[in-house]
Amino acid sequence: MTLALDSHTALNPRSVSGDRLRKLVVERTGDPVLAHEAHVVSQVLPFKVSSYVVDELIDWDRAPDDPIYRLTFPHRDMLEPEHFAVIEQAVVQGDRAGIRKAADAVRGSLNPHPGDQMSMNVPQHDDIDGSGMQHKYAETLLVFPRQGQTCHSYCGYCFRWAQFVDQADLRMAVSGPEAMTRYLDRHPMITDVLLTGGDPLVMRTDLLASYLEPLLEPEREHVDTVRIGTKAVSFWPYRLLAGPEADSVLRLLERLTAAGKHVAVMLHLSHVAELQTDVAKAALARLASTGAVLRAQAPVVRHVNDDPRAWADLWQAQVRHNVVPYYMFVERDTGARPYYGLPLARAYDIYREALQQVSGLGRTARGPVMSASPGKVVIDGVVELDGGRAFALRYLQARNPQMVGRPFFAVYDEQAQWWDELRPYGPRDREFFGGLS
Ligand code: SF4
């Protein structure tokens, strides 16, 4: 199958999803088993891949081991074996209602909203619809524009995967910009607004502007910083390169920076391959020309970037293209973690060894960081204390600001992959775990 582009000026690319996945994998890899298994997993976890990723990023001679293939295409190990078996049986029987029922049940067991996002972060006001916003830290408001709750392609490890499945009760989306502005006007302590998703750059520029231009009004002077989370440079760089939609989004960013806002484009970059095409480099240059600051973040995950050299190459390429390395995250406890997750100890080793291979300008990424329910916790090291081994930890952000920046310790656990598997090392560490013993 050829995925010729209609036009590089399109707002969104042609993409492959649904039943066309199987055909594409067979055609490109010649492996019907791989294709069947990907099809089974895609009944549970969302799949979509853009023409750009298929034609210009994936090295099909290396598939399935190509890192961008691993990033975007489903694999049977993304599901627990018993879940895979149930879904496969329904697929083989060809019963759509049965597939749907089984898939919904499996999704419910995959912790679709990690970190208590739905229960603790959504603002509660009688007269403002807070669904589609998150206010976890005092100074920052996350906004999920309704029309931006998809991406040009989907990452297999996405912790927001529940946004993209056909289950409305799992989705976060704000009803419109009015809910955001009313909430901001009620909370003048908010200095940072982050538009997120999904990917806000899947939206038409006029829709994006309907969220961003109100931030220029005098009532919202307290909003200093506008952040836009996106993976468009990796999945559809033409969004920033060609045609009226590309030009208008750059003008919009320029209006914000000219008005004195700090505009941070939070690029999601997982692997250096995403920065090696001419179109990706050109998209970065155009973004930087608006006065926006480009920062990059991604989780460290198996099969894609679980290698210090991969991170060193990525950070060096980022610096070369005016992108500031910002975060190395830990894969969250949701979705396809059986496939992508790494022990915290391994994540820390990768981070440390990668740092050793780059100059100071490449060492700005903080990591490995768990964005957990109580806050963002960075692993600062593995230390020997009183004859015992411990993780040295620190909150970079916390629901309770008193916790930020103070070192604390957890019992070292070679297998632990997430915050909730850690235990306080000593009595003085309990307060950081909410009083756990
Ligand atoms: S680009 Fe971001 S939001 Fe979209 S699928 Fe990937 S990780 Fe999820």
PDB file of C-alpha atoms in Angstrom, residues 131-420:
ATOM      1  CA  SER A 131     -14.084  18.754  32.935  1.00  0.00           C
ATOM      2  CA  GLY A 132     -11.246  19.064  30.482  1.00  0.00           C
ATOM      3  CA  MET A 133      -9.060  21.098  32.826  1.00  0.00           C
ATOM      4  CA  GLN A 134      -6.578  19.983  35.462  1.00  0.00           C
ATOM      5  CA  HIS A 135      -5.319  22.177  38.269  1.00  0.00           C
ATOM      6  CA  LYS A 136      -2.862  20.086  40.218  1.00  0.00           C
ATOM      7  CA  TYR A 137      -0.183  22.688  41.003  1.00  0.00           C
ATOM      8  CA  ALA A 138      -1.186  26.171  42.141  1.00  0.00           C
ATOM      9  CA  GLU A 139       0.483  28.083  39.328  1.00  0.00           C
ATOM     10  CA  THR A 140      -0.333  25.845  36.369  1.00  0.00           C
ATOM     11  CA  LEU A 141      -3.587  25.063  34.584  1.00  0.00           C
ATOM     12  CA  LEU A 142      -3.794  22.240  32.050  1.00  0.00           C
ATOM     13  CA  VAL A 143      -6.428  22.650  29.363  1.00  0.00           C
ATOM     14  CA  PHE A 144      -7.619  19.866  27.046  1.00  0.00           C
ATOM     15  CA  PRO A 145      -9.337  21.578  24.082  1.00  0.00           C
ATOM     16  CA  ARG A 146     -12.165  19.393  22.789  1.00  0.00           C
ATOM     17  CA  GLN A 147     -11.003  19.549  19.170  1.00  0.00           C
ATOM     18  CA  GLY A 148      -7.419  18.680  20.095  1.00  0.00           C
ATOM     19  CA  GLN A 149      -8.024  15.283  21.660  1.00  0.00           C
ATOM     20  CA  THR A 150      -6.285  13.256  19.006  1.00  0.00           C
ATOM     21  CA  CYS A 151      -2.744  13.182  17.572  1.00  0.00           C
ATOM     22  CA  HIS A 152      -1.240  12.862  14.113  1.00  0.00           C
ATOM     23  CA  SER A 153      -0.091   9.368  15.176  1.00  0.00           C
ATOM     24  CA  TYR A 154      -0.380   7.573  18.498  1.00  0.00           C
ATOM     25  CA  CYS A 155       2.505   6.484  20.708  1.00  0.00           C
ATOM     26  CA  GLY A 156       2.090   2.984  22.090  1.00  0.00           C
ATOM     27  CA  TYR A 157       3.186   4.128  25.546  1.00  0.00           C
ATOM     28  CA  CYS A 158       0.881   7.140  25.743  1.00  0.00           C
ATOM     29  CA  PHE A 159      -0.418   7.669  29.274  1.00  0.00           C
ATOM     30  CA  ARG A 160      -3.355   9.558  27.750  1.00  0.00           C
ATOM     31  CA  TRP A 161      -4.371   6.577  25.605  1.00  0.00           C
ATOM     32  CA  ALA A 162      -7.850   6.602  27.128  1.00  0.00           C
ATOM     33  CA  GLN A 163      -8.458   9.945  25.370  1.00  0.00           C
ATOM     34  CA  PHE A 164      -8.369   8.183  22.029  1.00  0.00           C
ATOM     35  CA  VAL A 165     -10.575   5.129  22.443  1.00  0.00           C
ATOM     36  CA  ASP A 166     -14.228   5.118  21.622  1.00  0.00           C
ATOM     37  CA  GLN A 167     -15.347   5.418  25.261  1.00  0.00           C
ATOM     38  CA  ALA A 168     -16.706   8.853  26.100  1.00  0.00           C
ATOM     39  CA  ASP A 169     -16.562   8.255  29.866  1.00  0.00           C
ATOM     40  CA  LEU A 170     -12.762   7.946  29.658  1.00  0.00           C
ATOM     41  CA  ARG A 171     -12.207  11.235  27.816  1.00  0.00           C
ATOM     42  CA  MET A 172     -11.172  14.620  29.238  1.00  0.00           C
ATOM     43  CA  ALA A 173     -12.132  17.597  27.072  1.00  0.00           C
ATOM     44  CA  VAL A 174     -13.015  21.168  27.915  1.00  0.00           C
ATOM     45  CA  SER A 175     -16.284  22.417  26.465  1.00  0.00           C
ATOM     46  CA  GLY A 176     -14.681  25.564  25.007  1.00  0.00           C
ATOM     47  CA  PRO A 177     -12.415  28.529  25.748  1.00  0.00           C
ATOM     48  CA  GLU A 178     -15.064  30.244  27.915  1.00  0.00           C
ATOM     49  CA  ALA A 179     -14.722  27.624  30.646  1.00  0.00           C
ATOM     50  CA  MET A 180     -10.955  28.194  30.647  1.00  0.00           C
ATOM     51  CA  THR A 181     -11.185  31.998  30.783  1.00  0.00           C
ATOM     52  CA  ARG A 182     -13.799  31.968  33.544  1.00  0.00           C
ATOM     53  CA  TYR A 183     -11.631  29.635  35.574  1.00  0.00           C
ATOM     54  CA  LEU A 184      -8.531  31.786  35.027  1.00  0.00           C
ATOM     55  CA  ASP A 185     -10.390  34.915  36.058  1.00  0.00           C
ATOM     56  CA  ARG A 186     -11.376  33.209  39.292  1.00  0.00           C
ATOM     57  CA  HIS A 187      -7.759  32.055  39.966  1.00  0.00           C
ATOM     58  CA  PRO A 188      -5.282  34.907  39.524  1.00  0.00           C
ATOM     59  CA  MET A 189      -2.488  32.823  41.070  1.00  0.00           C
ATOM     60  CA  ILE A 190      -2.273  30.865  37.791  1.00  0.00           C
ATOM     61  CA  THR A 191       0.748  32.033  35.813  1.00  0.00           C
ATOM     62  CA  ASP A 192       1.091  29.117  33.375  1.00  0.00           C
ATOM     63  CA  VAL A 193      -1.466  27.700  30.969  1.00  0.00           C
ATOM     64  CA  LEU A 194      -0.639  24.445  29.208  1.00  0.00           C
ATOM     65  CA  LEU A 195      -2.706  23.403  26.210  1.00  0.00           C
ATOM     66  CA  THR A 196      -2.441  19.666  25.939  1.00  0.00           C
ATOM     67  CA  GLY A 197      -4.229  16.614  24.666  1.00  0.00           C
ATOM     68  CA  GLY A 198      -3.893  14.802  22.417  1.00  0.00           C
ATOM     69  CA  ASP A 199      -2.018  17.344  20.384  1.00  0.00           C
ATOM     70  CA  PRO A 200      -3.361  20.891  20.141  1.00  0.00           C
ATOM     71  CA  LEU A 201      -1.656  21.285  16.753  1.00  0.00           C
ATOM     72  CA  VAL A 202      -4.149  18.904  15.150  1.00  0.00           C
ATOM     73  CA  MET A 203      -6.578  21.816  15.554  1.00  0.00           C
ATOM     74  CA  ARG A 204      -7.188  24.467  12.946  1.00  0.00           C
ATOM     75  CA  THR A 205      -5.346  27.661  13.815  1.00  0.00           C
ATOM     76  CA  ASP A 206      -8.559  29.639  14.348  1.00  0.00           C
ATOM     77  CA  LEU A 207      -9.652  27.134  16.998  1.00  0.00           C
ATOM     78  CA  LEU A 208      -6.251  27.242  18.648  1.00  0.00           C
ATOM     79  CA  ALA A 209      -6.442  31.040  18.596  1.00  0.00           C
ATOM     80  CA  SER A 210      -9.822  30.930  20.343  1.00  0.00           C
ATOM     81  CA  TYR A 211      -7.972  29.496  23.377  1.00  0.00           C
ATOM     82  CA  LEU A 212      -4.781  31.514  23.122  1.00  0.00           C
ATOM     83  CA  GLU A 213      -5.917  35.001  22.161  1.00  0.00           C
ATOM     84  CA  PRO A 214      -8.020  35.499  25.327  1.00  0.00           C
ATOM     85  CA  LEU A 215      -4.741  35.110  27.236  1.00  0.00           C
ATOM     86  CA  LEU A 216      -3.650  38.427  25.721  1.00  0.00           C
ATOM     87  CA  GLU A 217      -6.561  40.322  27.252  1.00  0.00           C
ATOM     88  CA  PRO A 218      -5.810  42.572  30.255  1.00  0.00           C
ATOM     89  CA  GLU A 219      -7.880  40.381  32.621  1.00  0.00           C
ATOM     90  CA  ARG A 220      -5.416  37.521  31.976  1.00  0.00           C
ATOM     91  CA  GLU A 221      -2.253  39.518  32.544  1.00  0.00           C
ATOM     92  CA  HIS A 222      -1.413  37.100  35.344  1.00  0.00           C
ATOM     93  CA  VAL A 223      -0.792  34.394  32.737  1.00  0.00           C
ATOM     94  CA  ASP A 224       2.899  34.864  31.943  1.00  0.00           C
ATOM     95  CA  THR A 225       3.596  31.580  30.237  1.00  0.00           C
ATOM     96  CA  VAL A 226       1.768  29.698  27.536  1.00  0.00           C
ATOM     97  CA  ARG A 227       2.822  26.129  26.943  1.00  0.00           C
ATOM     98  CA  ILE A 228       1.716  23.990  24.023  1.00  0.00           C
ATOM     99  CA  GLY A 229       2.419  20.262  24.202  1.00  0.00           C
ATOM    100  CA  THR A 230       2.945  18.711  20.775  1.00  0.00           C
ATOM    101  CA  LYS A 231       4.525  15.900  18.810  1.00  0.00           C
ATOM    102  CA  ALA A 232       3.773  17.483  15.438  1.00  0.00           C
ATOM    103  CA  VAL A 233       7.477  17.908  14.616  1.00  0.00           C
ATOM    104  CA  SER A 234       7.835  14.129  14.840  1.00  0.00           C
ATOM    105  CA  PHE A 235       4.507  12.970  13.419  1.00  0.00           C
ATOM    106  CA  TRP A 236       3.454  15.710  10.964  1.00  0.00           C
ATOM    107  CA  PRO A 237       6.075  18.469  10.590  1.00  0.00           C
ATOM    108  CA  TYR A 238       4.221  19.852   7.568  1.00  0.00           C
ATOM    109  CA  ARG A 239       1.741  21.325  10.070  1.00  0.00           C
ATOM    110  CA  LEU A 240       4.430  23.946  10.646  1.00  0.00           C
ATOM    111  CA  LEU A 241       5.887  24.177   7.171  1.00  0.00           C
ATOM    112  CA  ALA A 242       3.524  24.653   4.298  1.00  0.00           C
ATOM    113  CA  GLY A 243       0.237  26.300   3.517  1.00  0.00           C
ATOM    114  CA  PRO A 244      -2.019  28.814   5.218  1.00  0.00           C
ATOM    115  CA  GLU A 245      -2.544  26.752   8.385  1.00  0.00           C
ATOM    116  CA  ALA A 246       1.205  26.519   8.936  1.00  0.00           C
ATOM    117  CA  ASP A 247       1.747  30.217   8.375  1.00  0.00           C
ATOM    118  CA  SER A 248      -1.166  31.234  10.561  1.00  0.00           C
ATOM    119  CA  VAL A 249      -0.052  29.131  13.526  1.00  0.00           C
ATOM    120  CA  LEU A 250       3.387  30.725  13.388  1.00  0.00           C
ATOM    121  CA  ARG A 251       1.808  34.209  13.278  1.00  0.00           C
ATOM    122  CA  LEU A 252      -0.289  33.268  16.308  1.00  0.00           C
ATOM    123  CA  LEU A 253       2.805  32.281  18.295  1.00  0.00           C
ATOM    124  CA  GLU A 254       4.491  35.501  17.197  1.00  0.00           C
ATOM    125  CA  ARG A 255       1.557  37.572  18.488  1.00  0.00           C
ATOM    126  CA  LEU A 256       1.903  35.909  21.861  1.00  0.00           C
ATOM    127  CA  THR A 257       5.660  36.408  22.126  1.00  0.00           C
ATOM    128  CA  ALA A 258       5.413  40.007  20.847  1.00  0.00           C
ATOM    129  CA  ALA A 259       2.901  40.706  23.612  1.00  0.00           C
ATOM    130  CA  GLY A 260       5.467  39.614  26.181  1.00  0.00           C
ATOM    131  CA  LYS A 261       4.204  36.108  26.921  1.00  0.00           C
ATOM    132  CA  HIS A 262       6.735  33.385  27.393  1.00  0.00           C
ATOM    133  CA  VAL A 263       5.680  30.787  24.827  1.00  0.00           C
ATOM    134  CA  ALA A 264       7.074  27.323  25.463  1.00  0.00           C
ATOM    135  CA  VAL A 265       6.520  24.688  22.819  1.00  0.00           C
ATOM    136  CA  MET A 266       6.834  21.446  24.739  1.00  0.00           C
ATOM    137  CA  LEU A 267       8.072  19.037  22.098  1.00  0.00           C
ATOM    138  CA  HIS A 268       7.606  15.365  22.667  1.00  0.00           C
ATOM    139  CA  LEU A 269      10.751  13.791  21.199  1.00  0.00           C
ATOM    140  CA  SER A 270      11.432  10.123  21.875  1.00  0.00           C
ATOM    141  CA  HIS A 271      14.313   9.259  19.548  1.00  0.00           C
ATOM    142  CA  VAL A 272      16.919  11.076  17.473  1.00  0.00           C
ATOM    143  CA  ALA A 273      15.413   9.607  14.276  1.00  0.00           C
ATOM    144  CA  GLU A 274      12.606  12.124  14.718  1.00  0.00           C
ATOM    145  CA  LEU A 275      15.080  14.977  14.229  1.00  0.00           C
ATOM    146  CA  GLN A 276      16.938  13.614  11.234  1.00  0.00           C
ATOM    147  CA  THR A 277      14.598  14.493   8.368  1.00  0.00           C
ATOM    148  CA  ASP A 278      14.951  17.804   6.552  1.00  0.00           C
ATOM    149  CA  VAL A 279      11.294  18.621   7.148  1.00  0.00           C
ATOM    150  CA  ALA A 280      11.590  18.111  10.916  1.00  0.00           C
ATOM    151  CA  LYS A 281      14.653  20.374  11.021  1.00  0.00           C
ATOM    152  CA  ALA A 282      12.850  23.019   8.963  1.00  0.00           C
ATOM    153  CA  ALA A 283       9.797  22.815  11.252  1.00  0.00           C
ATOM    154  CA  LEU A 284      11.999  23.396  14.301  1.00  0.00           C
ATOM    155  CA  ALA A 285      13.657  26.396  12.667  1.00  0.00           C
ATOM    156  CA  ARG A 286      10.276  27.921  11.847  1.00  0.00           C
ATOM    157  CA  LEU A 287       9.015  27.366  15.383  1.00  0.00           C
ATOM    158  CA  ALA A 288      12.136  28.951  16.868  1.00  0.00           C
ATOM    159  CA  SER A 289      11.750  31.953  14.554  1.00  0.00           C
ATOM    160  CA  THR A 290       8.518  32.914  16.361  1.00  0.00           C
ATOM    161  CA  GLY A 291      10.377  33.709  19.568  1.00  0.00           C
ATOM    162  CA  ALA A 292       8.944  30.645  21.283  1.00  0.00           C
ATOM    163  CA  VAL A 293      11.296  28.611  23.456  1.00  0.00           C
ATOM    164  CA  LEU A 294      11.451  24.962  22.432  1.00  0.00           C
ATOM    165  CA  ARG A 295      11.773  22.362  25.171  1.00  0.00           C
ATOM    166  CA  ALA A 296      11.752  18.588  24.810  1.00  0.00           C
ATOM    167  CA  GLN A 297      10.522  15.731  26.926  1.00  0.00           C
ATOM    168  CA  ALA A 298       9.745  12.033  26.621  1.00  0.00           C
ATOM    169  CA  PRO A 299       9.624   8.915  28.747  1.00  0.00           C
ATOM    170  CA  VAL A 300      12.485   6.441  28.820  1.00  0.00           C
ATOM    171  CA  VAL A 301      10.967   3.185  27.562  1.00  0.00           C
ATOM    172  CA  ARG A 302      11.966  -0.264  26.510  1.00  0.00           C
ATOM    173  CA  HIS A 303      12.243  -0.954  22.753  1.00  0.00           C
ATOM    174  CA  VAL A 304      12.494   2.748  21.816  1.00  0.00           C
ATOM    175  CA  ASN A 305      15.153   4.589  23.835  1.00  0.00           C
ATOM    176  CA  ASP A 306      16.328   2.317  26.699  1.00  0.00           C
ATOM    177  CA  ASP A 307      19.939   3.047  25.940  1.00  0.00           C
ATOM    178  CA  PRO A 308      22.229   5.863  27.185  1.00  0.00           C
ATOM    179  CA  ARG A 309      23.600   6.453  23.701  1.00  0.00           C
ATOM    180  CA  ALA A 310      20.079   6.975  22.344  1.00  0.00           C
ATOM    181  CA  TRP A 311      19.488   9.735  24.905  1.00  0.00           C
ATOM    182  CA  ALA A 312      22.896  11.317  24.390  1.00  0.00           C
ATOM    183  CA  ASP A 313      22.265  11.448  20.635  1.00  0.00           C
ATOM    184  CA  LEU A 314      18.798  12.853  21.214  1.00  0.00           C
ATOM    185  CA  TRP A 315      19.968  15.583  23.594  1.00  0.00           C
ATOM    186  CA  GLN A 316      22.854  16.564  21.319  1.00  0.00           C
ATOM    187  CA  ALA A 317      20.516  16.851  18.337  1.00  0.00           C
ATOM    188  CA  GLN A 318      18.104  18.903  20.418  1.00  0.00           C
ATOM    189  CA  VAL A 319      20.806  21.386  21.391  1.00  0.00           C
ATOM    190  CA  ARG A 320      21.906  21.597  17.741  1.00  0.00           C
ATOM    191  CA  HIS A 321      18.360  22.608  16.752  1.00  0.00           C
ATOM    192  CA  ASN A 322      17.701  25.129  19.543  1.00  0.00           C
ATOM    193  CA  VAL A 323      15.666  22.753  21.660  1.00  0.00           C
ATOM    194  CA  VAL A 324      16.310  22.669  25.406  1.00  0.00           C
ATOM    195  CA  PRO A 325      16.323  19.122  26.886  1.00  0.00           C
ATOM    196  CA  TYR A 326      13.737  19.354  29.655  1.00  0.00           C
ATOM    197  CA  TYR A 327      12.480  16.052  31.068  1.00  0.00           C
ATOM    198  CA  MET A 328      13.231  12.349  30.906  1.00  0.00           C
ATOM    199  CA  PHE A 329      10.079  10.792  32.328  1.00  0.00           C
ATOM    200  CA  VAL A 330       9.417   7.342  33.721  1.00  0.00           C
ATOM    201  CA  GLU A 331       6.740   5.347  31.880  1.00  0.00           C
ATOM    202  CA  ARG A 332       3.510   5.641  33.833  1.00  0.00           C
ATOM    203  CA  ASP A 333       1.531   2.841  35.415  1.00  0.00           C
ATOM    204  CA  THR A 334      -1.074   2.559  32.698  1.00  0.00           C
ATOM    205  CA  GLY A 335      -1.851   1.069  29.297  1.00  0.00           C
ATOM    206  CA  ALA A 336       0.995  -0.797  27.648  1.00  0.00           C
ATOM    207  CA  ARG A 337       3.438  -0.599  30.553  1.00  0.00           C
ATOM    208  CA  PRO A 338       4.124  -4.372  30.437  1.00  0.00           C
ATOM    209  CA  TYR A 339       5.827  -3.698  27.102  1.00  0.00           C
ATOM    210  CA  TYR A 340       7.489  -0.328  27.649  1.00  0.00           C
ATOM    211  CA  GLY A 341       8.111  -0.146  31.396  1.00  0.00           C
ATOM    212  CA  LEU A 342      11.600  -0.213  32.918  1.00  0.00           C
ATOM    213  CA  PRO A 343      12.771  -0.625  36.514  1.00  0.00           C
ATOM    214  CA  LEU A 344      13.519   2.725  38.130  1.00  0.00           C
ATOM    215  CA  ALA A 345      17.083   1.585  38.791  1.00  0.00           C
ATOM    216  CA  ARG A 346      17.617   0.965  35.079  1.00  0.00           C
ATOM    217  CA  ALA A 347      16.040   4.290  34.137  1.00  0.00           C
ATOM    218  CA  TYR A 348      18.402   6.043  36.524  1.00  0.00           C
ATOM    219  CA  ASP A 349      21.457   4.254  35.054  1.00  0.00           C
ATOM    220  CA  ILE A 350      20.414   5.259  31.531  1.00  0.00           C
ATOM    221  CA  TYR A 351      20.006   8.873  32.602  1.00  0.00           C
ATOM    222  CA  ARG A 352      23.353   9.031  34.379  1.00  0.00           C
ATOM    223  CA  GLU A 353      25.297   7.300  31.608  1.00  0.00           C
ATOM    224  CA  ALA A 354      23.670   9.534  28.980  1.00  0.00           C
ATOM    225  CA  LEU A 355      24.640  12.664  30.918  1.00  0.00           C
ATOM    226  CA  GLN A 356      28.251  11.542  30.924  1.00  0.00           C
ATOM    227  CA  GLN A 357      28.275  11.575  27.124  1.00  0.00           C
ATOM    228  CA  VAL A 358      27.094  15.125  26.442  1.00  0.00           C
ATOM    229  CA  SER A 359      28.367  18.620  27.124  1.00  0.00           C
ATOM    230  CA  GLY A 360      26.831  20.916  29.713  1.00  0.00           C
ATOM    231  CA  LEU A 361      24.233  22.310  27.319  1.00  0.00           C
ATOM    232  CA  GLY A 362      22.855  18.813  26.794  1.00  0.00           C
ATOM    233  CA  ARG A 363      22.591  18.139  30.528  1.00  0.00           C
ATOM    234  CA  THR A 364      19.550  20.254  31.196  1.00  0.00           C
ATOM    235  CA  ALA A 365      17.015  17.418  31.154  1.00  0.00           C
ATOM    236  CA  ARG A 366      15.742  16.479  34.589  1.00  0.00           C
ATOM    237  CA  GLY A 367      15.252  12.813  35.143  1.00  0.00           C
ATOM    238  CA  PRO A 368      14.230  10.192  35.550  1.00  0.00           C
ATOM    239  CA  VAL A 369      11.006  11.774  36.790  1.00  0.00           C
ATOM    240  CA  MET A 370       7.798  10.099  37.921  1.00  0.00           C
ATOM    241  CA  SER A 371       4.750  12.275  37.425  1.00  0.00           C
ATOM    242  CA  ALA A 372       2.847  10.601  40.239  1.00  0.00           C
ATOM    243  CA  SER A 373      -0.282  11.485  42.182  1.00  0.00           C
ATOM    244  CA  PRO A 374       1.460  13.581  44.894  1.00  0.00           C
ATOM    245  CA  GLY A 375       3.793  15.346  42.462  1.00  0.00           C
ATOM    246  CA  LYS A 376       6.791  15.084  40.155  1.00  0.00           C
ATOM    247  CA  VAL A 377       9.445  12.973  41.875  1.00  0.00           C
ATOM    248  CA  VAL A 378      12.974  12.829  40.464  1.00  0.00           C
ATOM    249  CA  ILE A 379      15.372   9.983  41.211  1.00  0.00           C
ATOM    250  CA  ASP A 380      18.608  11.706  42.189  1.00  0.00           C
ATOM    251  CA  GLY A 381      20.630   8.581  42.821  1.00  0.00           C
ATOM    252  CA  VAL A 382      21.153   5.235  44.480  1.00  0.00           C
ATOM    253  CA  VAL A 383      22.991   5.543  47.803  1.00  0.00           C
ATOM    254  CA  GLU A 384      24.219   3.360  50.676  1.00  0.00           C
ATOM    255  CA  LEU A 385      22.775   4.492  54.042  1.00  0.00           C
ATOM    256  CA  ASP A 386      23.463   2.867  57.414  1.00  0.00           C
ATOM    257  CA  GLY A 387      24.274  -0.382  55.689  1.00  0.00           C
ATOM    258  CA  GLY A 388      21.186  -0.274  53.496  1.00  0.00           C
ATOM    259  CA  ARG A 389      20.630   0.794  49.919  1.00  0.00           C
ATOM    260  CA  ALA A 390      18.198   3.562  49.043  1.00  0.00           C
ATOM    261  CA  PHE A 391      16.877   5.673  46.199  1.00  0.00           C
ATOM    262  CA  ALA A 392      17.595   9.372  46.805  1.00  0.00           C
ATOM    263  CA  LEU A 393      14.476  11.258  45.740  1.00  0.00           C
ATOM    264  CA  ARG A 394      13.187  14.826  45.521  1.00  0.00           C
ATOM    265  CA  TYR A 395       9.927  16.474  44.572  1.00  0.00           C
ATOM    266  CA  LEU A 396      10.320  18.868  41.640  1.00  0.00           C
ATOM    267  CA  GLN A 397       6.634  19.733  41.954  1.00  0.00           C
ATOM    268  CA  ALA A 398       4.128  18.687  44.590  1.00  0.00           C
ATOM    269  CA  ARG A 399       0.509  19.153  45.511  1.00  0.00           C
ATOM    270  CA  ASN A 400       1.942  20.219  48.863  1.00  0.00           C
ATOM    271  CA  PRO A 401       4.534  22.894  47.994  1.00  0.00           C
ATOM    272  CA  GLN A 402       6.293  22.282  51.351  1.00  0.00           C
ATOM    273  CA  MET A 403       7.601  19.012  49.936  1.00  0.00           C
ATOM    274  CA  VAL A 404       9.400  20.556  46.950  1.00  0.00           C
ATOM    275  CA  GLY A 405      13.179  20.434  46.822  1.00  0.00           C
ATOM    276  CA  ARG A 406      13.817  18.449  50.030  1.00  0.00           C
ATOM    277  CA  PRO A 407      15.847  15.241  49.658  1.00  0.00           C
ATOM    278  CA  PHE A 408      14.265  12.036  50.946  1.00  0.00           C
ATOM    279  CA  PHE A 409      14.861   8.331  50.625  1.00  0.00           C
ATOM    280  CA  ALA A 410      13.052   5.138  49.636  1.00  0.00           C
ATOM    281  CA  VAL A 411      14.114   1.560  50.189  1.00  0.00           C
ATOM    282  CA  TYR A 412      16.026   0.435  47.110  1.00  0.00           C
ATOM    283  CA  ASP A 413      14.073  -2.072  45.049  1.00  0.00           C
ATOM    284  CA  GLU A 414      15.742  -3.376  41.927  1.00  0.00           C
ATOM    285  CA  GLN A 415      12.443  -4.291  40.297  1.00  0.00           C
ATOM    286  CA  ALA A 416      10.277  -1.308  41.278  1.00  0.00           C
ATOM    287  CA  GLN A 417       8.903   0.563  38.273  1.00  0.00           C
ATOM    288  CA  TRP A 418       6.714   3.192  39.887  1.00  0.00           C
ATOM    289  CA  TRP A 419       6.164   5.409  42.872  1.00  0.00           C
ATOM    290  CA  ASP A 420       3.536   3.207  44.500  1.00  0.00           C
TER     291      ASP A 420
END
